[in-house]
PDB file of C-alpha atoms in Angstrom:
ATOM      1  CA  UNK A   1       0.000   0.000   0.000  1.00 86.00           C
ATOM      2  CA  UNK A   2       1.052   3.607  -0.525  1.00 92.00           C
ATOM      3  CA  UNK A   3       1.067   6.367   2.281  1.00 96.00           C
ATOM      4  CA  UNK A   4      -2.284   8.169   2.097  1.00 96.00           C
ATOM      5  CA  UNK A   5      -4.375   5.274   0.700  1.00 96.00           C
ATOM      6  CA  UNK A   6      -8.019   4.404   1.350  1.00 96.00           C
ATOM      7  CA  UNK A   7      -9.455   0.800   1.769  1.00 95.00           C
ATOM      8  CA  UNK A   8     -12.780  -0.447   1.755  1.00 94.00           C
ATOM      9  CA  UNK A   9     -16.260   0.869   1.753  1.00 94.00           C
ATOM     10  CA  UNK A  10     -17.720   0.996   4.935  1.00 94.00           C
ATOM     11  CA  UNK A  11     -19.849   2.995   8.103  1.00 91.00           C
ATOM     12  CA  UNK A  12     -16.485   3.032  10.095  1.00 92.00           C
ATOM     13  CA  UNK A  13     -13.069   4.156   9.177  1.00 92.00           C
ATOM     14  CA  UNK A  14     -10.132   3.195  10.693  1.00 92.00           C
ATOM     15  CA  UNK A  15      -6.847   5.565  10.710  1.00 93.00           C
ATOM     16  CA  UNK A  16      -4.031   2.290  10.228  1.00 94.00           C
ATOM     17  CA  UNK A  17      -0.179   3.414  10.249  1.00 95.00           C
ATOM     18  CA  UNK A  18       1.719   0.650   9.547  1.00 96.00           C
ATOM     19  CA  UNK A  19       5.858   1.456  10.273  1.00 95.00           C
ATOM     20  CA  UNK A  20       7.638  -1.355   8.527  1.00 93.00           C
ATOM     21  CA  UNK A  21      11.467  -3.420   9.411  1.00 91.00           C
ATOM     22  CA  UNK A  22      13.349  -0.134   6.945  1.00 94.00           C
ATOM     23  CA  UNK A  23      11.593   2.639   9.802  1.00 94.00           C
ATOM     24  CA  UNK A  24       9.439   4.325   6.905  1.00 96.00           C
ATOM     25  CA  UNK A  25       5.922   4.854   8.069  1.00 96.00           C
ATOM     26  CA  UNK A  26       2.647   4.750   5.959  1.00 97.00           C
ATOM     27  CA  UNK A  27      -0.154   5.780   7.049  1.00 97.00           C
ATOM     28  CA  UNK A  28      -3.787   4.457   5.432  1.00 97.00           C
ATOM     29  CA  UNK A  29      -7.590   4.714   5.935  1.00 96.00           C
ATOM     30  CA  UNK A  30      -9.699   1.136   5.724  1.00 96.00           C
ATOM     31  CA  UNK A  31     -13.134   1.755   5.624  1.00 95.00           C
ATOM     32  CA  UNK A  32     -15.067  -1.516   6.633  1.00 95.00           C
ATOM     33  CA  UNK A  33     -18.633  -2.510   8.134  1.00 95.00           C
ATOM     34  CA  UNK A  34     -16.488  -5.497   9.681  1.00 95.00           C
ATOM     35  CA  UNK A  35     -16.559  -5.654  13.688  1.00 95.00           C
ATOM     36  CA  UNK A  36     -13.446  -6.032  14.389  1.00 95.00           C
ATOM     37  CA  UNK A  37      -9.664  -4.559  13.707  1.00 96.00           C
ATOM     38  CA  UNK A  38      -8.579  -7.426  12.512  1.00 96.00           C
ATOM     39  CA  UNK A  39     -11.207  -8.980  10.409  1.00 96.00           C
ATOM     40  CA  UNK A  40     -11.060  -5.191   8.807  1.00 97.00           C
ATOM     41  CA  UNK A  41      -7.601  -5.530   8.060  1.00 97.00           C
ATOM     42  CA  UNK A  42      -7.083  -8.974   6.805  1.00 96.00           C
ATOM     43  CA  UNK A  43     -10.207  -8.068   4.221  1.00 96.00           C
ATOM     44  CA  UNK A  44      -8.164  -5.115   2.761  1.00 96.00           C
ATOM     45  CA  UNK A  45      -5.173  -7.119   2.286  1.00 95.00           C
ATOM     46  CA  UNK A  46      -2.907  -5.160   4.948  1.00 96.00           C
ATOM     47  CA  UNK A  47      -2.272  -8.185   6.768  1.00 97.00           C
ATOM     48  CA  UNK A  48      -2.300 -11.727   6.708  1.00 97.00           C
ATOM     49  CA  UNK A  49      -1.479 -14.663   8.919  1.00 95.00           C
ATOM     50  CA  UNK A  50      -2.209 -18.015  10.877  1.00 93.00           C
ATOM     51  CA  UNK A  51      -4.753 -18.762  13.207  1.00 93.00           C
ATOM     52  CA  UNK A  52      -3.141 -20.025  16.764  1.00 91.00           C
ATOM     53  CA  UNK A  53      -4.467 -20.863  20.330  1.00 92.00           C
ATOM     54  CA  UNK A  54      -4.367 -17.152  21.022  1.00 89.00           C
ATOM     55  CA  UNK A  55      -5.882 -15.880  17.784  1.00 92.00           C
ATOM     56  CA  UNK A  56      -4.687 -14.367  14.902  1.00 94.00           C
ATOM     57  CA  UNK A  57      -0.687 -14.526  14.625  1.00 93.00           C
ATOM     58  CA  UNK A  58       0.049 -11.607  12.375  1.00 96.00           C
ATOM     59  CA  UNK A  59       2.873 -12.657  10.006  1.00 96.00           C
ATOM     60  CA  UNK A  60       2.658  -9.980   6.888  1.00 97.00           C
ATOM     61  CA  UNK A  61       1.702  -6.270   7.059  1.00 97.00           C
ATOM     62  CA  UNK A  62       1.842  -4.209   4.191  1.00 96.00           C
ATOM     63  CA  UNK A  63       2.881  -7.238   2.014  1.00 96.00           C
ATOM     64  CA  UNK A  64       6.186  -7.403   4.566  1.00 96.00           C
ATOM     65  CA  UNK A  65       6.522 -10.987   5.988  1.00 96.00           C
ATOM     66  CA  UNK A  66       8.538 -11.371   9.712  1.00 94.00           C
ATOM     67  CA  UNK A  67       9.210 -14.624  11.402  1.00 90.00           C
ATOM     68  CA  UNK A  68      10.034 -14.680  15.122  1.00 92.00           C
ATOM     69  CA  UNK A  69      11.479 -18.129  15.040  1.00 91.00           C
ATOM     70  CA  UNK A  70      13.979 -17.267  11.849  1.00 92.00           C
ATOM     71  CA  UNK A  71      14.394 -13.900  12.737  1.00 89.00           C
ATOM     72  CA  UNK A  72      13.482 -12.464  15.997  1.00 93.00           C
ATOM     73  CA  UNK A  73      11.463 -10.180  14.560  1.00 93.00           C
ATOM     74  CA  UNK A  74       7.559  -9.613  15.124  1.00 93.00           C
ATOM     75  CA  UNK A  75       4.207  -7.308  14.334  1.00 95.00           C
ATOM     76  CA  UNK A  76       3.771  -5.276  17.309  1.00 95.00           C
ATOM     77  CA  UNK A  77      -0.385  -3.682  17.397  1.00 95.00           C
ATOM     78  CA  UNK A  78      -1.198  -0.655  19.186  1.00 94.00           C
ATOM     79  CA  UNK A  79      -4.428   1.262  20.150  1.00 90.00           C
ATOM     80  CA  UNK A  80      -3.698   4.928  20.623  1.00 86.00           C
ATOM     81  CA  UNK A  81       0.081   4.735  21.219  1.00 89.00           C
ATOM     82  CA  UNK A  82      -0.088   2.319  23.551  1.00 94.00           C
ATOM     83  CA  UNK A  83       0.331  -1.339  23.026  1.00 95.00           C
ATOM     84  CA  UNK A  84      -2.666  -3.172  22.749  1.00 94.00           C
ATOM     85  CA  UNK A  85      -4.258  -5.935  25.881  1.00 93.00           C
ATOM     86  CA  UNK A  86      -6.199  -7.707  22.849  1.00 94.00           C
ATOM     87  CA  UNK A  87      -5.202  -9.013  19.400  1.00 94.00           C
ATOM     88  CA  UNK A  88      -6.021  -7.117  16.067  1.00 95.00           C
ATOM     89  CA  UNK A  89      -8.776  -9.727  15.989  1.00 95.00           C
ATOM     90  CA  UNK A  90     -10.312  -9.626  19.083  1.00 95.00           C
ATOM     91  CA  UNK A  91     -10.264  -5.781  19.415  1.00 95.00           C
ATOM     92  CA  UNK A  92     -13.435  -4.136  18.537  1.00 93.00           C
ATOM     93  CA  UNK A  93     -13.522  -0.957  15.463  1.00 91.00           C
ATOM     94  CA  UNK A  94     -13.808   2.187  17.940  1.00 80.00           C
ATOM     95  CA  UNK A  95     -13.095   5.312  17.027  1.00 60.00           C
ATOM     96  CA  UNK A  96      -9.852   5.266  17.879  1.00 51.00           C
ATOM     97  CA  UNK A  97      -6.767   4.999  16.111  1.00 54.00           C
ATOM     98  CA  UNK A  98      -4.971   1.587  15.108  1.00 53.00           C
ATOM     99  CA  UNK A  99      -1.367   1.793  14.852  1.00 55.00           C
ATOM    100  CA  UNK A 100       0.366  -1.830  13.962  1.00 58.00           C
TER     101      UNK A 100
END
């Protein structure tokens, strides 16, 4: 995706900025009528991954694949600035704004 994009068609819109492994930020709008962050996200393509015992393990954002076990590296999801206490797919579209 390219900075300034907009996803979706939707009643709720969801500010995403998505800061990838080479520190350049993007920052996109998804519009959706899905419920939650996740489910939003993985239907505009801005991330993908593998369901686990504790939901949805992110892999790929922005078409950007990490792999904790090969590389240490991981997709970290925050609400607001602050890390999040749920996943992207069991945290409900608030008006508030997703930063992954």
């Amino acid at each position: 995706m390219e900075d300034g994009a907009v996803l979706g068609e939707g009643a709720s819109a969801l500010t995403v900025s998505v800061t990838g492994m080479d520190g350049k930020t993007i920052t996109v709008t998804v519009h959706t009528d899905e419920k939650t962050v996740g489910e939003a996200l993985e239907k505009a393509g801005l991330i993908a991954g593998e369901e686990s015992e504790f939901g949805l393990y992110v892999k790929t954002v922005n078409g950007e694949t990490v792999d904790y076990d090969t590389d240490g590296a991981f997709w970290a999801f925050y609400v607001d600035g602050v890390m999040a206490a749920t996943g992207v797919d069991q945290t409900a579209i608030e008006p508030k704004r997703a930063v992954i």
